[in-house]
Short mmCIF file of C-alpha atoms in Angstrom, two decimals:
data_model
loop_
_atom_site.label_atom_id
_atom_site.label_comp_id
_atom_site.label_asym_id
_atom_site.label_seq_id
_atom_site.Cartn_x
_atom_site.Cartn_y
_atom_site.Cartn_z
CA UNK A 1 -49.71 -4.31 42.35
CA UNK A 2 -49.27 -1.96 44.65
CA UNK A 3 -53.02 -1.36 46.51
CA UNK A 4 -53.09 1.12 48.69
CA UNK A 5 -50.11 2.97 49.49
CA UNK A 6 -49.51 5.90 51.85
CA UNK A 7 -46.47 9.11 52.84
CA UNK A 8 -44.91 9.35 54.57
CA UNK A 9 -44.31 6.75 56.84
CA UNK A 10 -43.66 8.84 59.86
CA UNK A 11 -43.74 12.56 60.47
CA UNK A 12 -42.64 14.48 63.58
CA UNK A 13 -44.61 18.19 62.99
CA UNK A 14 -44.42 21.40 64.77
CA UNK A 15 -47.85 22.42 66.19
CA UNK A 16 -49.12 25.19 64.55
CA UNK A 17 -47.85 23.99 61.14
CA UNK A 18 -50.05 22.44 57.92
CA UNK A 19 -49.82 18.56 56.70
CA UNK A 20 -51.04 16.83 54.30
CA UNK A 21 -51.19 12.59 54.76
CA UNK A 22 -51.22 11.26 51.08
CA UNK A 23 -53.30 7.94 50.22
CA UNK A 24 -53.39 6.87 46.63
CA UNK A 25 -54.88 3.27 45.85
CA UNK A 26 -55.15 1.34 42.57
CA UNK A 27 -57.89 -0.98 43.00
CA UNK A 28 -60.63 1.20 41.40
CA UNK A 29 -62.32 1.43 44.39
CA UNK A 30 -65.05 3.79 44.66
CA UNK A 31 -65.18 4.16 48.35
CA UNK A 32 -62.36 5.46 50.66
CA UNK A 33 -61.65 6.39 54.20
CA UNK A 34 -59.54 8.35 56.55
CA UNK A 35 -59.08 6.76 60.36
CA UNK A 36 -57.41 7.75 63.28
CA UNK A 37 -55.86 4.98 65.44
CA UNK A 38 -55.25 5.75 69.21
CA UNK A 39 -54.41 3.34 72.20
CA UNK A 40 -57.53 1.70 74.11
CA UNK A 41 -59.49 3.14 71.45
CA UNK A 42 -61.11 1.75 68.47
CA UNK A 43 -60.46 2.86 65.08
CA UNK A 44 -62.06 6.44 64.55
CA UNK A 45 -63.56 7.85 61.26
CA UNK A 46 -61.83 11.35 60.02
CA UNK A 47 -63.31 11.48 56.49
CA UNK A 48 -64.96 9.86 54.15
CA UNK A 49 -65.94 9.63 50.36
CA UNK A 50 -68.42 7.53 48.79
CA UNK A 51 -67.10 8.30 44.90
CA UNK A 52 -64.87 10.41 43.30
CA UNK A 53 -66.06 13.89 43.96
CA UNK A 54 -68.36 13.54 47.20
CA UNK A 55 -66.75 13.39 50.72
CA UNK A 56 -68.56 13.34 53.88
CA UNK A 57 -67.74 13.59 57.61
CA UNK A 58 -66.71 10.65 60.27
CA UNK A 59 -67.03 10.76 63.86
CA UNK A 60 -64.04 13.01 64.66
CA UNK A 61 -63.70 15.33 61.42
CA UNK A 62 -62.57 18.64 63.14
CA UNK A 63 -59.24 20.28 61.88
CA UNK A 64 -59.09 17.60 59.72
CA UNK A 65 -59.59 18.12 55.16
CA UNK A 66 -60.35 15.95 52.88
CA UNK A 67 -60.40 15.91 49.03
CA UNK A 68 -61.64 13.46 46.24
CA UNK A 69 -60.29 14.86 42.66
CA UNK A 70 -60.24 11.68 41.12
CA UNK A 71 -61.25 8.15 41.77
CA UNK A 72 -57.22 7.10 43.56
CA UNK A 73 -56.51 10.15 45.49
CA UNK A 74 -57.76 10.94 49.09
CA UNK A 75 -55.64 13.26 50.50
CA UNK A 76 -56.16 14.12 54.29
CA UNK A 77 -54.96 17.78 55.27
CA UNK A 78 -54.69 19.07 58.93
CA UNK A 79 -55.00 22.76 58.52
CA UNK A 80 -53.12 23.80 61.69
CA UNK A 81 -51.71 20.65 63.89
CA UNK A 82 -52.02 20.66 67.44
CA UNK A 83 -50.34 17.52 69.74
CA UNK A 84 -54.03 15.87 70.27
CA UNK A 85 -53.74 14.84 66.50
CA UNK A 86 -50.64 12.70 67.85
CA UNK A 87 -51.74 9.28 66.14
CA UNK A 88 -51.75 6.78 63.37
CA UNK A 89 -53.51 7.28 60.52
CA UNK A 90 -55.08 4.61 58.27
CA UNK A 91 -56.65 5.34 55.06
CA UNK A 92 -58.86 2.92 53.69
CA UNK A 93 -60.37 1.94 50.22
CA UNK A 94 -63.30 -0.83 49.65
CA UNK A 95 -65.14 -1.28 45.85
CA UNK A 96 -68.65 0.20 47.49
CA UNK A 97 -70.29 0.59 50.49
CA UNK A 98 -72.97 -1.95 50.46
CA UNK A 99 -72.79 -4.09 53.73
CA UNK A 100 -70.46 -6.74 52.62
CA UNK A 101 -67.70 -4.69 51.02
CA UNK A 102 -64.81 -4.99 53.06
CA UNK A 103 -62.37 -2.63 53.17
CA UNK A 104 -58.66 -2.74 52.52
CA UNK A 105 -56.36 -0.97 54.35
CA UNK A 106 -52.94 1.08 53.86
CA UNK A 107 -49.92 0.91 55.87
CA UNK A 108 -50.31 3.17 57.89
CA UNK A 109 -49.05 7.03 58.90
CA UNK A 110 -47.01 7.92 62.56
CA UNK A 111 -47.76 11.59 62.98
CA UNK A 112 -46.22 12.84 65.96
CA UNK A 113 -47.93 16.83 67.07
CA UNK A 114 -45.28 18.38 69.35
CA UNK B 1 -75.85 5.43 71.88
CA UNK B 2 -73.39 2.77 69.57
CA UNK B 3 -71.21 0.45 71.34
CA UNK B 4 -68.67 -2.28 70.77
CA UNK B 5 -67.55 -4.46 73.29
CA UNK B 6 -64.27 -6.98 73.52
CA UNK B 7 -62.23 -7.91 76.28
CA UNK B 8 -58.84 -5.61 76.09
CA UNK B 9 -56.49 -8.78 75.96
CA UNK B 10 -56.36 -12.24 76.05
CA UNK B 11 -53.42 -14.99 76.43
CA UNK B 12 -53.58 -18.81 75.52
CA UNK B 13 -51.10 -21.39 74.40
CA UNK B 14 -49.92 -22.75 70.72
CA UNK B 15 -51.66 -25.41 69.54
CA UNK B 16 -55.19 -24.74 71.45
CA UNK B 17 -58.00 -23.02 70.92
CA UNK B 18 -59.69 -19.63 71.68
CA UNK B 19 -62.62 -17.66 71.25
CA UNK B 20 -63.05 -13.84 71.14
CA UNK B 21 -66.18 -12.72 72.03
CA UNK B 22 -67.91 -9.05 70.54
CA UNK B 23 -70.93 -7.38 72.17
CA UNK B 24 -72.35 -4.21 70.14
CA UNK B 25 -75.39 -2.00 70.29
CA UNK B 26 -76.00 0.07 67.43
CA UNK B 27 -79.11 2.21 66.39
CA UNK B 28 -78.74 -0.71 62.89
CA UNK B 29 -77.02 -3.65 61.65
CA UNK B 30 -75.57 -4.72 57.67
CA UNK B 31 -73.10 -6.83 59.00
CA UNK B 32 -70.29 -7.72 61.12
CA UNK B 33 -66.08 -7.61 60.47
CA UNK B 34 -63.53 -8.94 61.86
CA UNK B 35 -59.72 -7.69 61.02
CA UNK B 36 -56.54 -9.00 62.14
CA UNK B 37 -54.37 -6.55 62.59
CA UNK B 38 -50.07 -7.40 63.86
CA UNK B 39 -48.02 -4.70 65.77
CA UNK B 40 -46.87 -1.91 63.62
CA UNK B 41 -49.39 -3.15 60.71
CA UNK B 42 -52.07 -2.38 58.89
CA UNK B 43 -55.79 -3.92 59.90
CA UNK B 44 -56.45 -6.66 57.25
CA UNK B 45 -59.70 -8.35 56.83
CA UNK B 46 -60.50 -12.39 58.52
CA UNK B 47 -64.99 -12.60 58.28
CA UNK B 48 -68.28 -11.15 57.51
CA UNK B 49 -71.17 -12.35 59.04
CA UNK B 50 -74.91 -10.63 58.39
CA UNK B 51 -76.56 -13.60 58.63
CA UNK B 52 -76.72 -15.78 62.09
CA UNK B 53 -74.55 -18.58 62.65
CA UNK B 54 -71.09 -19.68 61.87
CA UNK B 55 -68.98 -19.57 59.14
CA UNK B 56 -65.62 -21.33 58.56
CA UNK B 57 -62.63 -20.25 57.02
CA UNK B 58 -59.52 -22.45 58.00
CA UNK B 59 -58.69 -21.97 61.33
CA UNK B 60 -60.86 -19.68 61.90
CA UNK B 61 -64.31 -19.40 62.39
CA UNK B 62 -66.95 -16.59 63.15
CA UNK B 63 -70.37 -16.68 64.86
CA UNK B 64 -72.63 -14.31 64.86
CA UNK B 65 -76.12 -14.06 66.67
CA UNK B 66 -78.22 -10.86 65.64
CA UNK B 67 -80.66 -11.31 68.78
CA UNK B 68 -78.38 -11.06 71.09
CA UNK B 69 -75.87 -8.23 69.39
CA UNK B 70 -72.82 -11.16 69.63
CA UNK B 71 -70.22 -12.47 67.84
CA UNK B 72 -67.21 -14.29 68.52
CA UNK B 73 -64.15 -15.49 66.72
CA UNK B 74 -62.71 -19.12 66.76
CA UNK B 75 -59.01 -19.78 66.77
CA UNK B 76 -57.97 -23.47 66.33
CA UNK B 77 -54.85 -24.69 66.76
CA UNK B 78 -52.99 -21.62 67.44
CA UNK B 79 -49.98 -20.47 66.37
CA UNK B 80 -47.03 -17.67 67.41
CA UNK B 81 -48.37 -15.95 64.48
CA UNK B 82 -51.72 -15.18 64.95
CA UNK B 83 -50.52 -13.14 68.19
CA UNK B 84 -51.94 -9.80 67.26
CA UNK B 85 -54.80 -7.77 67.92
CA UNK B 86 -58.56 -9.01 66.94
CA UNK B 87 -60.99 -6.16 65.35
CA UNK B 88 -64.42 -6.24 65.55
CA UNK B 89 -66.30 -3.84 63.76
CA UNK B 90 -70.07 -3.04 62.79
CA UNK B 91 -71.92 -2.10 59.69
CA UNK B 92 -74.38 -0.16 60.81
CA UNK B 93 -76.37 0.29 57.92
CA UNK B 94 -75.16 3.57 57.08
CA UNK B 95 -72.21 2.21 55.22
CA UNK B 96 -69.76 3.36 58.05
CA UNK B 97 -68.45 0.98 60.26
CA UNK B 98 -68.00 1.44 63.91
CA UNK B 99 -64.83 -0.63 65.35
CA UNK B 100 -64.55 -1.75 68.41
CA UNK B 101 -61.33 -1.19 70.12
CA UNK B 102 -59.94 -4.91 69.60
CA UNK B 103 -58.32 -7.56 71.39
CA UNK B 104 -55.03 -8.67 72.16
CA UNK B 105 -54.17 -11.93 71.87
CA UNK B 106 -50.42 -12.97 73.58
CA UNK B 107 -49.94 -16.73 72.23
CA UNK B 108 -47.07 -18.66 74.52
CA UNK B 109 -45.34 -21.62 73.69
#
């Protein structure tokens, strides 16, 4: 069981140049979430998607894409990078997004804007 | 505006006891997280509290008072391990939650 995985690991990226951060879970889960993780700051909110098909936006969605084809995919797609998108992303999956559902949590993605 | 509050880092020694205290303000309120989350890791869940009061899990505990917009988590009898960073985070009733930017807890022998 694999839960939620995501690639790469690490990227160093040219500014200027497109990305795409993969996320793929296998829980079911109908809920799923992009963050952005920077120092002294609390986790930030790219993207969201409530179910399969429907995606809405977080607290800091500019230059930032999201997709929901199917119910294990959330791709996150930065259209043209620029060095403030220097940071970790998480993406995140939970089963809904009634108060109690927590959410679990992938391992992570260093991107690195020069 | 919304608002979570934790100290930026804390230090205490094995085998005691600490507490880790969260202040928000948010416009509403469906419950309150908190993640552990190691260096170079992933955030993974410890508590959810929506109603007030404590709940046990272990060694850990979380309190939450909805009155006051406070929490705080409980660590008994520490050990090296649970050095990390503490998460707070807020439902706030639009099915987002808003994190606060966590605490860092150094454990020394």
């Amino acid at each position: 069981i694999a839960g939620i995985t995501q690639a790469p690991t690490s990227q160093i990226l040219a500014a200027g140049r497109r990305m795409t951060l993969r996320c793929t879970q296998d829980m079911r889960h109908n809920a799923m979430y992009w963050y952005r993780q920077d120092l002294g700051l609390g986790l930030r909110l790219i993207h969201y998607s409530n179910t399969a098909g429907t995606t809405g936006k977080g607290e800091v969605p500019d230059g930032y894409s999201v997709s929901r084809a199917n119910t294990d995919d959330f791709p996150l797609t930065l259209a043209s990078a620029v060095p403030s998108q220097t940071s970790v992303y998480f993406c995140a999956s939970s089963p809904g997004t009634s108060g109690s559902n927590e959410q679990f949590f992938g391992p992570g993605t260093r991107l690195t804007v020069l | 505006g919304q608002n979570i509050d934790q100290p930026t880092e804390m230090t205490a020694t094995e085998g005691a006891i600490v507490q880790i205290n969260c202040t928000y303000q948010t416009s509403g309120f469906n419950g309150l997280f908190w993640y552990q989350q190691h260096a170079g890791e992933a955030p993974t869940f410890l508590s959810y509290n929506v109603l007030d009061g404590l709940e046990e899990k272990g060694r850990f505990s979380s309190f939450l008072s909805r009155s006051k917009g406070y929490s705080y988590l409980l660590l008994k009898e520490l050990q090296m391990k649970d050095s990390a960073s503490y998460l707070c985070a807020v439902n706030g009733g639009n099915y987002q939650l808003i994190w606060g930017a966590g605490t860092k807890l150094i454990i020394k022998p």
